[in-house]
Amino acid sequence: MGILNVTPDSFSDGGRFIDPDRAVAHARRMVDEGADIVDVGGESTRPGAAPVSLDEELRRTVPVVAAVAGAGHRVSIDTRHAEVAAAAVDAGASIINDVSASLGHVAAELGVGWIAMHMAGEPATMQSDPRYDRDVVDEVRDYLVARADAARAGGVDDIWIDPGIGFGKTVDHNVELVSNLAELVATGERVAVGVSRKSTLGALTAAADRTDDPAPVPDRLDVSLAMSVWAMADGVDLLRVHDVAAHVVALQGAEEILVAARG
Ligand code: HH2
């Protein structure tokens, strides 16, 4: 899944694709590079981000969804809002990428796929002091499986669960979740994950470089690739990434090894 944020303030590509023509050109490039799905978002959910109005989110996303889906590409809409999901599906999106895991009933009504992501709290405050009463992996897994079960009972067929790396989690929580992706896969649900360029990777890159300052966003690709390969080896079905070409090369190379290792 290639990321297309039609926002002025996303942590990595904010401001780059706010112009619809540039957004559509970037979508086309990601598909050419090997993305199966283009994930269009009109609201940054980075830590501390302020919510945008519905009108603004619709204005940013719907024309881009229509153009990308109209060109024959599979589009997901990255939103927490039922109105935006419905308008995007009307414009051709076929998956709701839902960081609030609350739109299962909307996916059922619209007859589209649904990615249920775990988020502890709200973007504006979720990183202030994230805590889990139980083990973070158990808590996230049980929550997502319950969401998936409810959505399936409500009529959604096409479901992924996503641990929500960076959404109300410390670096240690994120590492714990990525190192236990196999536990999510073992639930039998299809698993999606997004680590691409996130701040935890800035911390891990700094540790590898033996510096204290988190690595800036453009320097986080190496660890993004390493984690995505790890996720694929653990059986993750869908990877949400900014750098599609680099991921395709890394994942195809790693797949050769996996196939050989598994006979
Ligand atoms: N992460 C972000 C947004 N949407 N969706 C899923 N399923 N999984 C994720 O991990 C995920 C997501 C945040 O990243 P990004 O869209 O690059 O930045 P921003 O929220 O600043 O727009």
Short mmCIF file of C-alpha atoms and ligand atoms in Angstrom, two decimals:
data_model
loop_
_atom_site.label_atom_id
_atom_site.label_comp_id
_atom_site.label_asym_id
_atom_site.label_seq_id
_atom_site.Cartn_x
_atom_site.Cartn_y
_atom_site.Cartn_z
CA MET A 1 0.00 0.00 0.00
CA GLY A 2 1.46 3.35 -1.09
CA ILE A 3 0.76 6.38 1.12
CA LEU A 4 -0.73 9.53 -0.42
CA ASN A 5 -1.40 12.24 2.14
CA VAL A 6 -3.33 15.14 0.62
CA THR A 7 -2.56 17.31 3.65
CA PRO A 8 -0.39 20.31 4.48
CA ASP A 9 0.88 18.80 7.74
CA SER A 10 1.52 15.04 7.54
CA PHE A 11 4.75 14.18 9.32
CA SER A 12 6.53 12.90 6.22
CA ASP A 13 4.88 14.00 2.97
CA GLY A 14 2.80 16.93 4.31
CA GLY A 15 2.39 19.72 1.76
CA ARG A 16 3.88 17.74 -1.14
CA PHE A 17 0.63 16.47 -2.62
CA ILE A 18 -1.94 19.07 -1.63
CA ASP A 19 -2.22 19.97 -5.33
CA PRO A 20 -4.57 17.31 -6.85
CA ASP A 21 -2.52 16.99 -10.06
CA ARG A 22 0.64 16.28 -8.11
CA ALA A 23 -1.27 13.85 -5.88
CA VAL A 24 -2.56 11.89 -8.86
CA ALA A 25 0.89 11.85 -10.48
CA HIS A 26 2.39 10.47 -7.26
CA ALA A 27 -0.32 7.81 -7.07
CA ARG A 28 0.47 6.77 -10.63
CA ARG A 29 4.18 6.60 -9.81
CA MET A 30 3.58 4.39 -6.75
CA VAL A 31 1.41 2.02 -8.79
CA ASP A 32 4.10 1.86 -11.49
CA GLU A 33 6.61 1.03 -8.77
CA GLY A 34 4.48 -1.88 -7.57
CA ALA A 35 1.87 -0.63 -5.08
CA ASP A 36 -1.38 -2.64 -5.19
CA ILE A 37 -3.36 -0.06 -3.23
CA VAL A 38 -3.11 3.74 -2.98
CA ASP A 39 -4.08 5.01 0.49
CA VAL A 40 -5.51 8.53 0.23
CA GLY A 41 -5.71 10.58 3.45
CA GLY A 42 -6.92 14.13 4.07
CA GLU A 43 -6.28 14.45 7.81
CA SER A 44 -2.93 14.06 9.52
CA THR A 45 -3.17 11.77 12.54
CA ARG A 46 0.42 12.32 13.64
CA PRO A 47 0.90 12.91 17.38
CA GLY A 48 -0.36 16.36 18.32
CA ALA A 49 -2.21 16.92 15.04
CA ALA A 50 -5.32 19.10 15.21
CA PRO A 51 -8.48 17.65 13.61
CA VAL A 52 -9.63 19.13 10.27
CA SER A 53 -13.24 19.97 9.40
CA LEU A 54 -15.29 17.43 7.47
CA ASP A 55 -15.70 19.87 4.57
CA GLU A 56 -11.96 20.32 4.32
CA GLU A 57 -11.25 16.58 4.50
CA LEU A 58 -13.84 15.96 1.77
CA ARG A 59 -12.45 18.78 -0.38
CA ARG A 60 -8.93 17.34 -0.15
CA THR A 61 -9.68 13.68 -0.71
CA VAL A 62 -12.70 13.14 -2.96
CA PRO A 63 -11.30 14.57 -6.23
CA VAL A 64 -8.04 12.65 -5.76
CA VAL A 65 -9.85 9.39 -4.96
CA ALA A 66 -12.03 9.88 -8.05
CA ALA A 67 -9.02 10.49 -10.30
CA VAL A 68 -6.91 7.61 -8.94
CA ALA A 69 -9.78 5.10 -8.83
CA GLY A 70 -10.98 6.36 -12.22
CA ALA A 71 -7.57 5.42 -13.66
CA GLY A 72 -8.29 1.83 -12.57
CA HIS A 73 -6.24 1.71 -9.36
CA ARG A 74 -7.39 0.20 -6.06
CA VAL A 75 -7.88 3.00 -3.54
CA SER A 76 -8.32 3.00 0.23
CA ILE A 77 -9.55 6.06 2.10
CA ASP A 78 -7.64 6.82 5.29
CA THR A 79 -10.28 8.43 7.47
CA ARG A 80 -11.98 8.31 10.88
CA HIS A 81 -15.18 9.87 9.55
CA ALA A 82 -18.20 8.02 8.14
CA GLU A 83 -19.14 10.92 5.81
CA VAL A 84 -15.68 10.98 4.25
CA ALA A 85 -15.63 7.19 3.91
CA ALA A 86 -19.02 7.22 2.16
CA ALA A 87 -18.06 10.03 -0.24
CA ALA A 88 -14.75 8.35 -1.07
CA VAL A 89 -16.45 5.01 -1.74
CA ASP A 90 -18.91 6.85 -3.96
CA ALA A 91 -15.88 8.27 -5.80
CA GLY A 92 -14.38 4.78 -6.28
CA ALA A 93 -12.53 3.77 -3.09
CA SER A 94 -12.98 0.10 -2.16
CA ILE A 95 -11.36 -0.05 1.30
CA ILE A 96 -11.85 2.09 4.43
CA ASN A 97 -8.53 2.48 6.26
CA ASP A 98 -9.84 3.32 9.69
CA VAL A 99 -7.34 4.44 12.36
CA SER A 100 -10.21 4.65 14.87
CA ALA A 101 -11.42 1.06 14.22
CA SER A 102 -14.95 2.45 14.59
CA LEU A 103 -16.28 2.35 11.02
CA GLY A 104 -16.94 -1.39 10.66
CA HIS A 105 -20.69 -0.75 10.33
CA VAL A 106 -19.97 1.80 7.56
CA ALA A 107 -17.85 -0.73 5.66
CA ALA A 108 -20.73 -3.21 6.04
CA GLU A 109 -23.32 -0.74 4.74
CA LEU A 110 -21.13 0.27 1.80
CA GLY A 111 -19.99 -3.27 1.00
CA VAL A 112 -16.27 -2.44 1.03
CA GLY A 113 -13.11 -3.68 2.77
CA TRP A 114 -12.04 -2.41 6.19
CA ILE A 115 -8.70 -1.96 7.93
CA ALA A 116 -9.23 -1.75 11.70
CA MET A 117 -6.28 -0.03 13.38
CA HIS A 118 -5.59 0.18 17.11
CA MET A 119 -5.18 3.70 18.52
CA ALA A 120 -5.00 4.45 22.25
CA GLY A 121 -6.66 7.86 22.71
CA GLU A 122 -6.79 10.68 20.17
CA PRO A 123 -3.98 12.02 17.94
CA ALA A 124 -3.88 15.35 19.81
CA THR A 125 -2.94 13.72 23.13
CA MET A 126 -2.12 10.04 22.48
CA GLN A 127 1.64 10.38 23.01
CA SER A 128 1.46 12.30 26.31
CA ASP A 129 1.89 9.21 28.54
CA PRO A 130 0.86 5.98 26.80
CA ARG A 131 0.21 3.12 29.23
CA TYR A 132 -1.29 -0.37 29.02
CA ASP A 133 -2.86 -2.19 31.99
CA ARG A 134 -1.89 -5.57 30.57
CA ASP A 135 0.81 -6.60 28.11
CA VAL A 136 0.59 -4.25 25.09
CA VAL A 137 0.57 -7.12 22.58
CA ASP A 138 -2.26 -8.97 24.41
CA GLU A 139 -4.30 -5.81 24.79
CA VAL A 140 -3.95 -4.70 21.16
CA ARG A 141 -4.59 -8.22 19.82
CA ASP A 142 -7.71 -8.82 21.92
CA TYR A 143 -9.12 -5.40 21.00
CA LEU A 144 -8.56 -5.91 17.26
CA VAL A 145 -9.92 -9.45 17.18
CA ALA A 146 -13.10 -8.27 18.96
CA ARG A 147 -13.46 -5.45 16.40
CA ALA A 148 -12.93 -7.83 13.49
CA ASP A 149 -15.42 -10.37 14.90
CA ALA A 150 -18.07 -7.67 15.32
CA ALA A 151 -17.52 -6.32 11.81
CA ARG A 152 -17.67 -9.80 10.29
CA ALA A 153 -20.90 -10.50 12.14
CA GLY A 154 -22.19 -7.22 10.71
CA GLY A 155 -21.38 -8.36 7.16
CA VAL A 156 -17.84 -7.14 6.36
CA ASP A 157 -15.90 -9.81 4.43
CA ASP A 158 -12.67 -8.04 3.58
CA ILE A 159 -10.92 -7.22 6.88
CA TRP A 160 -7.36 -6.45 8.03
CA ILE A 161 -6.23 -5.72 11.60
CA ASP A 162 -3.38 -3.25 12.24
CA PRO A 163 -1.56 -2.69 15.58
CA GLY A 164 -1.25 1.07 14.92
CA ILE A 165 2.47 1.65 15.34
CA GLY A 166 2.98 5.07 16.94
CA PHE A 167 -0.66 5.59 17.93
CA GLY A 168 -0.60 5.93 21.72
CA LYS A 169 2.58 3.88 22.10
CA THR A 170 6.12 4.43 23.38
CA VAL A 171 9.17 3.27 21.42
CA ASP A 172 9.23 0.16 23.65
CA HIS A 173 5.54 -0.56 22.96
CA ASN A 174 6.16 -0.23 19.22
CA VAL A 175 9.20 -2.54 19.32
CA GLU A 176 7.20 -5.03 21.38
CA LEU A 177 4.37 -4.98 18.82
CA VAL A 178 6.62 -5.28 15.77
CA SER A 179 8.56 -8.14 17.36
CA ASN A 180 5.27 -9.96 18.05
CA LEU A 181 3.47 -9.49 14.73
CA ALA A 182 3.34 -13.29 14.45
CA GLU A 183 0.91 -13.25 17.39
CA LEU A 184 -1.46 -11.08 15.40
CA VAL A 185 -1.04 -13.31 12.34
CA ALA A 186 -1.79 -16.36 14.53
CA THR A 187 -5.30 -15.01 15.16
CA GLY A 188 -6.14 -15.96 11.57
CA GLU A 189 -7.01 -12.37 10.67
CA ARG A 190 -5.11 -10.70 7.85
CA VAL A 191 -2.63 -8.25 9.35
CA ALA A 192 -1.66 -4.81 8.05
CA VAL A 193 1.15 -2.69 9.48
CA GLY A 194 2.56 0.80 8.94
CA VAL A 195 6.03 1.60 10.26
CA SER A 196 7.27 3.68 7.34
CA ARG A 197 9.44 6.63 8.48
CA LYS A 198 7.71 6.84 11.90
CA SER A 199 9.39 8.45 14.92
CA THR A 200 10.20 5.10 16.56
CA LEU A 201 12.34 4.42 13.50
CA GLY A 202 14.06 7.77 14.07
CA ALA A 203 14.95 6.54 17.57
CA LEU A 204 16.13 3.12 16.33
CA THR A 205 18.19 4.71 13.54
CA ALA A 206 19.82 7.03 16.10
CA ALA A 207 20.63 4.05 18.33
CA ALA A 208 22.20 2.22 15.38
CA ASP A 209 24.18 5.37 14.51
CA ARG A 210 25.20 5.75 18.19
CA THR A 211 23.77 9.25 18.48
CA ASP A 212 21.14 10.63 20.87
CA ASP A 213 19.26 12.76 18.35
CA PRO A 214 16.40 11.01 16.53
CA ALA A 215 17.17 10.56 12.83
CA PRO A 216 15.30 13.03 10.60
CA VAL A 217 12.41 11.65 8.52
CA PRO A 218 14.38 11.26 5.23
CA ASP A 219 17.01 9.14 7.03
CA ARG A 220 14.59 6.50 8.28
CA LEU A 221 14.30 4.40 5.11
CA ASP A 222 16.88 1.74 6.06
CA VAL A 223 15.12 0.80 9.28
CA SER A 224 11.72 1.03 7.52
CA LEU A 225 12.92 -1.58 5.03
CA ALA A 226 14.35 -3.80 7.75
CA MET A 227 11.08 -3.73 9.69
CA SER A 228 8.95 -4.33 6.62
CA VAL A 229 11.03 -7.38 5.70
CA TRP A 230 10.62 -8.62 9.27
CA ALA A 231 6.86 -8.07 9.07
CA MET A 232 6.59 -9.93 5.77
CA ALA A 233 8.59 -12.87 7.15
CA ASP A 234 6.14 -12.99 10.08
CA GLY A 235 3.22 -13.33 7.65
CA VAL A 236 1.91 -9.76 7.52
CA ASP A 237 -0.36 -9.34 4.49
CA LEU A 238 -0.27 -5.59 3.88
CA LEU A 239 2.49 -3.00 4.38
CA ARG A 240 1.66 0.73 4.34
CA VAL A 241 4.75 2.55 3.02
CA HIS A 242 5.97 5.84 1.58
CA ASP A 243 8.91 4.45 -0.46
CA VAL A 244 7.24 1.91 -2.71
CA ALA A 245 10.13 1.19 -5.12
CA ALA A 246 12.65 0.52 -2.34
CA HIS A 247 10.18 -1.70 -0.49
CA VAL A 248 9.38 -3.76 -3.59
CA VAL A 249 13.10 -4.49 -4.13
CA ALA A 250 13.71 -5.31 -0.45
CA LEU A 251 10.60 -7.47 -0.13
CA GLN A 252 11.17 -9.37 -3.38
CA GLY A 253 14.78 -10.04 -2.39
CA ALA A 254 13.71 -11.26 1.03
CA GLU A 255 10.94 -13.39 -0.47
CA GLU A 256 13.54 -15.38 -2.43
CA ILE A 257 15.24 -16.24 0.87
CA LEU A 258 11.94 -17.07 2.55
CA VAL A 259 10.87 -19.39 -0.25
CA ALA A 260 14.27 -21.12 -0.19
CA ALA A 261 14.24 -21.39 3.62
CA ARG A 262 10.77 -22.91 3.68
CA GLY A 263 11.53 -25.33 0.87
N1 HH2 B 1 -0.34 5.42 10.11
C1 HH2 B 1 -0.67 6.67 9.75
C2 HH2 B 1 -1.87 6.93 9.07
N2 HH2 B 1 -2.70 5.93 8.72
N3 HH2 B 1 -3.21 3.62 8.70
C3 HH2 B 1 -2.91 2.37 9.03
N4 HH2 B 1 -3.72 1.35 8.69
N5 HH2 B 1 -1.75 2.06 9.73
C4 HH2 B 1 -0.88 3.03 10.11
O1 HH2 B 1 0.14 2.70 10.77
C5 HH2 B 1 -1.17 4.39 9.77
C6 HH2 B 1 -2.38 4.66 9.05
C7 HH2 B 1 0.24 7.81 10.09
O2 HH2 B 1 1.20 8.00 9.08
P1 HH2 B 1 1.11 9.07 7.86
O3 HH2 B 1 -0.20 8.96 7.13
O4 HH2 B 1 2.30 8.88 7.01
O5 HH2 B 1 1.23 10.48 8.54
P2 HH2 B 1 0.15 11.54 9.01
O6 HH2 B 1 -0.74 10.88 10.02
O7 HH2 B 1 0.98 12.65 9.60
O8 HH2 B 1 -0.63 11.99 7.81
#
